[in-house]
Amino acid sequence: MFRLRQGALRSRTWRQSTPTLRGVRNLSSKSPYLKVSEEVQQAIHEHRPVVALESTIYTHGWSYPDNIALASHLESIVRAGGGVPATIGILDGIARVGLDAEEIIRLAGAAGKPDTLKISRRDLGFACGLGSPGRRYNGGTTVAGTMILAHLAGIQVFATGGLGGVHRGAESTMDISADLTELGRTPVAVVSSGCKSFLDIGRTLEYLETQGVPVATFADGRDGNIDFPAFWTRESGIQSPMILKNEKTAAAVIHAHSSLGLQSGLLFANPIPEAFSIAKAEMDKVIDEALQEAAQAGATGAANTPFILAKIKDLTGKNSVKSNKALIENNVRRGTSVAAELMKLQA
Ligand code: PSU
Ligand code: MN
């Protein structure tokens, strides 16, 4: 009864465009391919801050067992901030929103295996629809894949490390990450550290503009022109289209965007903490080498990003892993706080 009234009185916000709890239950029970954990369903019902976390970083980025440590640490950061984490991925051919600790260990343990998939929008049907009893697919969801499933579950905020983008040379290869079109069509706010400069950051921002995606960078007390960050470095040479003072202002933007019924996602860039940033010149050299090796190896299409990321990791060693960890943690902290501020506005 209470649930019905609440639904009827709800203003035109994202919550209206996302499935209601009843919708989620229906979706979960009607579709054998989607399972939203009880904890996440409950948290959404109670309007607690929920933060989506992706899993391609565990299956195609970090290696075992570091990926498990990272996954559990990120979840604990969300909880410490008063939120509920929803790690998202595909396990045994079922799209899962809110994997538990054992399930994360299973998925992370499948990292690097040839039948562990990297799942973006186009891959969801294959990952869930193919396979045979006892041999269903496992896979990490990319930013795009994670956004889709988060939205189906009614989650509005998602924190990650880096975002896919327009690849250098895309004017001939047309390699543009499906993360960008997803941001154009799925109303989830993504907190990331921008994108790595093996991508064409200028064109990535142009593409996001075309897709109607609000893009802003957290200023943290800085004035004047602020760059859209390039993952390891706070500077990219490309100015951020907008800047945001803090999590509260980010939440205000999400609230206004959704209240207007806009169906696109939002991208909030959170620059790497200064202490962990790596000099641009140093990274440029490494990236050039990684790009050359990718070209020589013929790593194109969906294999391109994981190949380059692995090369960069090889070439930079421990230093870049430490920075990578620091920035993801920082994004998850920030994402949790944005989700908490948003819940206050939507109360
Ligand atoms: N960029 C990074 N780290 C990552 C990825 C991208 O710096 O882990 C992953 C994310 O899951 C992202 C995906 O969504 O790669 C993009 O792949 P593609 O370029 O094939 O769309
Ligand atoms: Mn691509």
Tab-separated table of N, CA and C and ligand atoms in Angstrom, residues 54-62 118-120 122 140-146 158 160-167 175-180 194-199 231-232 300-306 309 312 324 327-328, ligand 1:
chain	number	residue	atom	x	y	z
A	54	GLU	N	32.074	-1.621	-11.636
A	54	GLU	CA	32.208	-2.495	-12.822
A	54	GLU	C	33.142	-3.679	-12.554
A	55	SER	N	33.193	-4.612	-13.484
A	55	SER	CA	34.041	-5.777	-13.266
A	55	SER	C	35.024	-6.079	-14.400
A	56	THR	N	34.994	-5.304	-15.497
A	56	THR	CA	36.032	-5.535	-16.516
A	56	THR	C	37.407	-5.243	-15.921
A	57	ILE	N	37.464	-4.313	-14.980
A	57	ILE	CA	38.771	-4.064	-14.344
A	57	ILE	C	39.284	-5.311	-13.621
A	58	TYR	N	38.376	-6.155	-13.147
A	58	TYR	CA	38.829	-7.378	-12.461
A	58	TYR	C	39.142	-8.510	-13.442
A	59	THR	N	38.361	-8.596	-14.534
A	59	THR	CA	38.568	-9.722	-15.460
A	59	THR	C	39.595	-9.416	-16.546
A	60	HIS	N	39.716	-8.130	-16.937
A	60	HIS	CA	40.586	-7.781	-18.058
A	60	HIS	C	41.585	-6.680	-17.730
A	61	GLY	N	41.740	-6.350	-16.467
A	61	GLY	CA	42.686	-5.296	-16.114
A	61	GLY	C	43.624	-5.824	-15.043
A	62	TRP	N	43.124	-5.901	-13.832
A	62	TRP	CA	43.928	-6.378	-12.712
A	62	TRP	C	44.041	-7.886	-12.762
A	118	LYS	N	34.610	-10.015	-22.034
A	118	LYS	CA	34.555	-8.576	-21.745
A	118	LYS	C	33.222	-8.116	-22.328
A	119	ILE	N	32.327	-7.638	-21.477
A	119	ILE	CA	30.939	-7.487	-21.895
A	119	ILE	C	30.479	-6.037	-21.945
A	120	SER	N	30.292	-5.588	-23.177
A	120	SER	CA	29.741	-4.260	-23.397
A	120	SER	C	28.288	-4.447	-23.868
A	122	ARG	N	26.752	-4.718	-26.761
A	122	ARG	CA	26.487	-5.707	-27.796
A	122	ARG	C	26.665	-7.146	-27.301
A	140	GLY	N	33.322	-9.860	-17.279
A	140	GLY	CA	33.354	-8.549	-16.634
A	140	GLY	C	32.572	-7.583	-17.501
A	141	THR	N	31.769	-6.741	-16.861
A	141	THR	CA	31.039	-5.732	-17.631
A	141	THR	C	31.863	-4.446	-17.715
A	142	THR	N	31.897	-3.882	-18.910
A	142	THR	CA	32.598	-2.614	-19.139
A	142	THR	C	31.768	-1.475	-18.539
A	143	VAL	N	32.226	-0.281	-18.717
A	143	VAL	CA	31.446	0.873	-18.249
A	143	VAL	C	30.061	0.833	-18.898
A	144	ALA	N	30.012	0.587	-20.211
A	144	ALA	CA	28.713	0.546	-20.899
A	144	ALA	C	27.848	-0.582	-20.350
A	145	GLY	N	28.411	-1.787	-20.273
A	145	GLY	CA	27.641	-2.936	-19.788
A	145	GLY	C	27.154	-2.712	-18.363
A	146	THR	N	28.006	-2.128	-17.543
A	146	THR	CA	27.653	-1.888	-16.141
A	146	THR	C	26.553	-0.833	-16.026
A	158	PHE	N	27.604	5.470	-10.402
A	158	PHE	CA	28.543	4.391	-10.740
A	158	PHE	C	29.954	4.980	-10.675
A	160	THR	N	34.150	4.305	-11.202
A	160	THR	CA	35.131	3.438	-11.841
A	160	THR	C	36.466	4.167	-11.967
A	161	GLY	N	37.431	3.522	-12.639
A	161	GLY	CA	38.732	4.145	-12.827
A	161	GLY	C	38.755	4.981	-14.089
A	162	GLY	N	38.921	4.284	-15.217
A	162	GLY	CA	39.005	5.002	-16.492
A	162	GLY	C	37.840	4.648	-17.389
A	163	LEU	N	37.638	5.487	-18.368
A	163	LEU	CA	36.514	5.345	-19.283
A	163	LEU	C	37.065	5.028	-20.670
A	164	GLY	N	36.307	4.256	-21.459
A	164	GLY	CA	36.681	4.092	-22.860
A	164	GLY	C	36.443	5.403	-23.602
A	165	GLY	N	36.991	5.531	-24.808
A	165	GLY	CA	36.819	6.799	-25.526
A	165	GLY	C	37.034	6.643	-27.012
A	166	VAL	N	37.254	7.778	-27.658
A	166	VAL	CA	37.584	7.768	-29.087
A	166	VAL	C	39.068	7.425	-29.189
A	167	HIS	N	39.370	6.378	-29.935
A	167	HIS	CA	40.777	5.976	-30.061
A	167	HIS	C	41.514	6.912	-31.029
A	175	ASP	N	37.148	3.285	-34.338
A	175	ASP	CA	37.133	2.674	-33.010
A	175	ASP	C	36.775	3.720	-31.956
A	176	ILE	N	35.524	3.680	-31.601
A	176	ILE	CA	34.994	4.590	-30.574
A	176	ILE	C	34.302	3.709	-29.545
A	177	SER	N	34.714	3.824	-28.286
A	177	SER	CA	34.165	2.933	-27.264
A	177	SER	C	32.652	3.085	-27.139
A	178	ALA	N	31.981	1.942	-26.973
A	178	ALA	CA	30.529	1.960	-26.732
A	178	ALA	C	30.188	2.616	-25.390
A	179	ASP	N	31.210	2.869	-24.558
A	179	ASP	CA	30.958	3.614	-23.314
A	179	ASP	C	30.370	4.992	-23.636
A	180	LEU	N	30.816	5.573	-24.737
A	180	LEU	CA	30.393	6.952	-25.045
A	180	LEU	C	28.944	7.000	-25.517
A	194	GLY	N	38.637	10.430	-15.799
A	194	GLY	CA	38.805	10.848	-17.191
A	194	GLY	C	39.195	9.649	-18.025
A	195	CYS	N	39.953	9.870	-19.077
A	195	CYS	CA	40.405	8.698	-19.836
A	195	CYS	C	41.894	8.778	-20.101
A	196	LYS	N	42.468	7.626	-20.325
A	196	LYS	CA	43.920	7.548	-20.526
A	196	LYS	C	44.285	8.178	-21.852
A	197	SER	N	45.501	8.708	-21.892
A	197	SER	CA	45.844	9.481	-23.083
A	197	SER	C	46.321	8.608	-24.239
A	198	PHE	N	46.146	7.264	-24.152
A	198	PHE	CA	46.328	6.500	-25.390
A	198	PHE	C	45.111	6.746	-26.280
A	199	LEU	N	44.064	7.341	-25.677
A	199	LEU	CA	42.871	7.722	-26.443
A	199	LEU	C	43.042	9.156	-26.930
A	231	PHE	N	43.587	10.444	-16.476
A	231	PHE	CA	43.836	9.281	-15.646
A	231	PHE	C	45.037	9.459	-14.730
A	232	TRP	N	46.266	9.179	-15.205
A	232	TRP	CA	47.436	9.299	-14.334
A	232	TRP	C	47.842	10.739	-14.103
A	300	THR	N	43.264	-5.098	-32.339
A	300	THR	CA	42.267	-4.077	-32.687
A	300	THR	C	40.932	-4.445	-32.045
A	301	GLY	N	39.934	-3.622	-32.295
A	301	GLY	CA	38.582	-3.897	-31.794
A	301	GLY	C	38.554	-3.983	-30.275
A	302	ALA	N	37.746	-4.912	-29.774
A	302	ALA	CA	37.561	-5.028	-28.322
A	302	ALA	C	38.858	-5.427	-27.615
A	303	ALA	N	39.789	-6.035	-28.354
A	303	ALA	CA	41.045	-6.465	-27.737
A	303	ALA	C	42.026	-5.305	-27.566
A	304	ASN	N	41.753	-4.190	-28.244
A	304	ASN	CA	42.705	-3.087	-28.247
A	304	ASN	C	42.922	-2.489	-26.849
A	305	THR	N	41.840	-2.103	-26.198
A	305	THR	CA	41.979	-1.449	-24.888
A	305	THR	C	42.677	-2.372	-23.875
A	306	PRO	N	42.216	-3.637	-23.696
A	306	PRO	CA	42.922	-4.495	-22.729
A	306	PRO	C	44.404	-4.709	-23.078
A	309	LEU	N	46.306	-1.541	-22.112
A	309	LEU	CA	46.369	-1.404	-20.651
A	309	LEU	C	47.394	-2.375	-20.056
A	312	ILE	N	50.917	-1.102	-20.833
A	312	ILE	CA	51.263	0.046	-19.989
A	312	ILE	C	51.654	-0.450	-18.594
A	324	ASN	N	46.963	3.770	-9.918
A	324	ASN	CA	45.684	3.262	-10.384
A	324	ASN	C	44.756	2.975	-9.207
A	327	LEU	N	43.572	6.206	-7.427
A	327	LEU	CA	42.533	6.999	-8.107
A	327	LEU	C	41.180	6.300	-8.097
A	328	ILE	N	41.178	4.982	-8.229
A	328	ILE	CA	39.881	4.277	-8.182
A	328	ILE	C	39.255	4.447	-6.797
B	1	PSU	N1	40.121	2.288	-19.666
B	1	PSU	C1	40.891	2.205	-18.588
B	1	PSU	N2	40.725	1.158	-17.758
B	1	PSU	C2	39.794	0.192	-18.025
B	1	PSU	C3	38.984	0.295	-19.172
B	1	PSU	C4	39.191	1.358	-19.960
B	1	PSU	O1	41.712	3.060	-18.347
B	1	PSU	O2	39.667	-0.766	-17.261
B	1	PSU	C5	37.948	-0.751	-19.449
B	1	PSU	C6	36.585	-0.276	-18.922
B	1	PSU	O3	35.825	-1.396	-18.485
B	1	PSU	C7	35.959	0.327	-20.147
B	1	PSU	C8	36.462	-0.594	-21.235
B	1	PSU	O4	34.554	0.401	-20.093
B	1	PSU	O5	37.784	-0.920	-20.853
B	1	PSU	C9	36.419	0.059	-22.594
B	1	PSU	O6	36.744	-0.859	-23.593
B	1	PSU	P1	36.521	-0.472	-25.143
B	1	PSU	O7	37.495	0.619	-25.437
B	1	PSU	O8	36.787	-1.733	-25.897
B	1	PSU	O9	35.096	-0.020	-25.251
